[in-house]
Short mmCIF file of C-alpha atoms in Angstrom, two decimals:
data_model
loop_
_atom_site.label_atom_id
_atom_site.label_comp_id
_atom_site.label_asym_id
_atom_site.label_seq_id
_atom_site.Cartn_x
_atom_site.Cartn_y
_atom_site.Cartn_z
CA UNK A 1 68.82 90.08 126.52
CA UNK A 2 70.99 87.23 126.88
CA UNK A 3 74.57 87.99 127.40
CA UNK A 4 77.61 85.55 126.94
CA UNK A 5 80.37 86.24 129.44
CA UNK A 6 82.75 83.71 129.15
CA UNK A 7 84.97 81.71 126.30
CA UNK A 8 83.06 78.59 127.24
CA UNK A 9 79.52 79.63 127.46
CA UNK A 10 80.56 80.97 124.03
CA UNK A 11 82.18 77.39 122.60
CA UNK A 12 79.13 75.53 123.81
CA UNK A 13 76.64 77.26 121.38
CA UNK A 14 79.35 76.66 118.56
CA UNK A 15 80.18 73.33 116.83
CA UNK A 16 84.44 72.56 116.96
CA UNK A 17 86.48 74.19 114.44
CA UNK A 18 86.86 72.10 111.04
CA UNK A 19 90.27 70.91 110.03
CA UNK A 20 90.05 73.29 107.09
CA UNK A 21 89.92 76.20 109.03
CA UNK A 22 92.81 75.83 110.84
CA UNK A 23 94.99 74.14 108.17
CA UNK A 24 94.53 77.09 105.90
CA UNK A 25 96.53 79.48 108.72
CA UNK A 26 100.29 79.95 107.58
CA UNK A 27 103.14 81.73 109.07
CA UNK A 28 103.97 83.27 105.51
CA UNK A 29 102.51 83.82 101.79
CA UNK A 30 102.38 80.48 100.13
CA UNK A 31 102.63 80.95 96.19
CA UNK A 32 98.73 80.88 96.09
CA UNK A 33 98.20 83.48 98.95
CA UNK A 34 100.55 85.56 97.25
CA UNK A 35 98.67 85.48 93.93
CA UNK A 36 95.57 86.19 95.57
CA UNK A 37 97.24 89.31 97.53
CA UNK A 38 98.48 90.48 94.41
CA UNK A 39 95.11 90.41 92.71
CA UNK A 40 93.70 92.46 95.28
CA UNK A 41 93.32 96.38 94.57
CA UNK A 42 91.52 97.19 98.31
CA UNK A 43 92.53 96.63 101.63
CA UNK A 44 90.72 96.95 104.88
CA UNK A 45 93.30 98.00 107.06
CA UNK A 46 92.81 97.80 110.91
CA UNK A 47 95.03 99.21 113.90
CA UNK A 48 94.68 99.65 117.77
CA UNK A 49 96.08 102.35 119.97
CA UNK A 50 95.19 103.71 123.38
CA UNK A 51 92.10 105.89 122.55
CA UNK A 52 90.64 102.31 120.76
CA UNK A 53 90.50 100.82 117.29
CA UNK A 54 90.84 102.25 113.67
CA UNK A 55 89.94 100.86 110.38
CA UNK A 56 90.44 102.35 107.13
CA UNK A 57 90.54 101.76 103.38
CA UNK A 58 93.39 101.43 101.45
CA UNK A 59 93.93 100.78 97.73
CA UNK A 60 95.66 101.07 94.34
CA UNK A 61 94.70 99.77 91.14
CA UNK A 62 98.25 97.82 90.56
CA UNK A 63 97.67 96.21 93.79
CA UNK A 64 96.61 97.54 97.57
CA UNK A 65 100.12 96.05 98.96
CA UNK A 66 103.53 95.51 97.50
CA UNK A 67 104.87 92.25 98.67
CA UNK A 68 108.41 92.74 99.38
CA UNK A 69 109.33 88.82 100.35
CA UNK A 70 106.87 86.04 101.86
CA UNK A 71 106.97 87.51 105.22
CA UNK A 72 106.75 90.95 104.43
CA UNK A 73 104.40 93.60 103.01
CA UNK A 74 105.05 97.11 102.04
CA UNK A 75 101.80 99.70 102.22
CA UNK A 76 102.28 103.40 100.74
CA UNK A 77 100.33 106.03 102.31
CA UNK A 78 99.38 108.15 99.72
CA UNK A 79 97.04 111.58 99.98
CA UNK A 80 94.46 111.47 102.52
CA UNK A 81 92.66 113.80 104.86
CA UNK A 82 95.99 113.94 107.14
CA UNK A 83 94.20 112.30 109.94
CA UNK A 84 97.01 109.73 110.06
CA UNK A 85 94.85 107.72 112.66
CA UNK A 86 96.18 104.33 111.44
CA UNK A 87 100.00 105.67 111.48
CA UNK A 88 99.55 107.46 114.99
CA UNK A 89 98.30 104.18 116.33
CA UNK A 90 101.13 101.88 114.90
CA UNK A 91 103.69 104.38 116.49
CA UNK A 92 102.11 103.28 119.85
CA UNK A 93 100.85 99.68 119.26
CA UNK A 94 102.35 97.67 116.30
CA UNK A 95 99.94 94.91 116.01
CA UNK A 96 97.89 95.15 112.55
CA UNK A 97 94.91 93.37 110.54
CA UNK A 98 94.52 93.30 106.85
CA UNK A 99 91.25 91.87 104.81
CA UNK A 100 91.90 91.96 100.91
CA UNK A 101 89.31 91.90 98.51
CA UNK A 102 89.52 90.69 95.00
CA UNK A 103 86.50 92.20 92.60
CA UNK A 104 84.46 89.12 91.64
CA UNK A 105 86.00 86.66 94.01
CA UNK A 106 84.20 85.80 97.23
CA UNK A 107 87.40 84.82 98.68
CA UNK A 108 88.98 87.49 101.07
CA UNK A 109 92.53 87.13 102.11
CA UNK A 110 92.93 88.26 106.08
CA UNK A 111 96.58 89.16 107.32
CA UNK A 112 97.48 89.50 110.78
CA UNK A 113 100.89 91.18 111.88
CA UNK A 114 103.12 93.99 113.09
CA UNK A 115 104.10 97.09 111.36
CA UNK A 116 106.50 99.72 111.56
CA UNK A 117 106.56 103.32 109.33
CA UNK A 118 109.37 103.80 107.18
CA UNK A 119 110.56 107.12 105.85
CA UNK A 120 113.77 105.47 103.81
CA UNK A 121 114.22 107.78 101.17
CA UNK A 122 114.97 104.50 98.45
CA UNK A 123 111.61 103.05 99.66
CA UNK A 124 109.53 106.16 98.87
CA UNK A 125 111.10 106.92 95.75
CA UNK A 126 110.43 103.18 94.74
CA UNK A 127 106.80 104.02 94.74
CA UNK A 128 106.61 106.79 92.83
CA UNK A 129 103.59 107.77 90.98
CA UNK A 130 102.63 110.90 88.78
CA UNK A 131 106.31 112.24 89.87
CA UNK A 132 104.98 112.27 93.84
CA UNK A 133 105.98 110.08 96.09
CA UNK A 134 104.14 108.54 99.53
CA UNK A 135 104.92 110.27 103.09
CA UNK A 136 105.55 106.96 104.25
CA UNK A 137 105.70 103.20 103.74
CA UNK A 138 104.34 100.99 106.42
CA UNK A 139 106.50 97.45 106.74
CA UNK A 140 104.32 94.79 107.79
CA UNK A 141 105.71 91.69 108.94
CA UNK A 142 103.22 88.52 108.69
CA UNK A 143 102.11 86.67 111.86
CA UNK A 144 99.84 84.63 109.98
CA UNK A 145 97.94 84.83 107.07
CA UNK A 146 94.41 82.64 105.56
CA UNK A 147 91.85 82.97 103.60
CA UNK A 148 88.29 83.74 104.96
CA UNK A 149 85.30 81.70 103.93
CA UNK A 150 83.05 82.87 101.14
CA UNK A 151 79.58 82.89 102.72
CA UNK A 152 79.41 86.60 103.74
CA UNK A 153 80.37 87.73 100.27
CA UNK A 154 78.06 85.19 98.86
CA UNK A 155 75.19 86.50 101.19
CA UNK A 156 75.83 89.93 100.35
CA UNK A 157 76.14 89.32 96.51
CA UNK A 158 78.64 92.06 96.58
CA UNK A 159 79.73 91.67 93.17
CA UNK A 160 76.52 91.29 91.76
CA UNK A 161 75.61 94.39 89.65
CA UNK A 162 71.82 94.13 90.07
CA UNK A 163 72.28 95.09 93.67
CA UNK A 164 74.49 97.88 93.12
CA UNK A 165 73.27 101.14 94.65
CA UNK A 166 72.62 104.10 92.63
CA UNK A 167 75.31 106.49 94.27
CA UNK A 168 72.56 109.32 93.56
CA UNK A 169 70.38 107.77 96.30
CA UNK A 170 72.68 108.42 98.92
CA UNK A 171 73.66 111.39 100.53
CA UNK A 172 76.96 113.25 99.05
CA UNK A 173 79.83 113.84 101.52
CA UNK A 174 78.77 117.42 101.77
CA UNK A 175 75.53 116.35 102.93
CA UNK A 176 77.27 113.85 105.44
CA UNK A 177 79.70 116.77 106.72
CA UNK A 178 76.66 119.23 107.09
CA UNK A 179 74.69 116.61 108.95
CA UNK A 180 77.84 116.64 111.68
CA UNK A 181 78.39 120.60 111.23
CA UNK A 182 75.64 122.28 110.61
CA UNK A 183 77.21 125.64 109.49
CA UNK A 184 79.02 123.65 106.87
CA UNK A 185 79.19 124.49 103.22
CA UNK A 186 77.97 121.28 101.73
CA UNK A 187 77.59 122.85 98.01
CA UNK A 188 80.95 124.50 97.73
CA UNK A 189 82.33 120.87 98.93
CA UNK A 190 80.48 118.58 96.50
CA UNK A 191 81.23 120.90 93.46
CA UNK A 192 84.81 121.07 94.32
CA UNK A 193 85.69 117.69 95.35
CA UNK A 194 85.98 115.82 92.02
CA UNK A 195 88.33 118.29 90.65
CA UNK A 196 90.19 118.20 94.18
CA UNK A 197 90.44 114.56 94.04
CA UNK A 198 91.61 114.51 90.89
CA UNK A 199 94.44 116.59 91.49
CA UNK A 200 95.37 115.06 94.74
CA UNK A 201 95.01 111.30 94.12
CA UNK A 202 98.95 110.45 94.86
#
């Protein structure tokens, strides 16, 4: 196996960066970048901490994040598994990265920035859903924002229904858990999960 050990070696095997690849990067949201992010119901949210990296899925039908202004995003922390890996990372290292997907579009949006976790009561109240509130809101200050080349999604044909996988052909969550912990009760977990999820969405 041939291993690259320097930036110089790496750059030697790739062509130079195109003008478009550099020109697309902005420090704040343009109106067009804002439109793309507002259309996205799903974001992959990456953080870093002393133990390593974490990337978690976040989503909301009305938009994965709320745009407060051209430099600031608000990401509510809705019900989950209470591992809070992302939040634990942020309080120790504020660097974050986000990648937004827009169903049907092969253009993705990327943001790199810094984050803090807010417990401001008025902010939490502003995200009320079904009488419930997020327990915290991550406030993200944008350092750079840009759109990503569409080739990866085009190669994957991500939105092509002909390539959708039948969920019944995949392991259930209970099966995945039992593979990690042999004595886990997968039947009970799989039976109760749909109702539990519906009652704890927010």
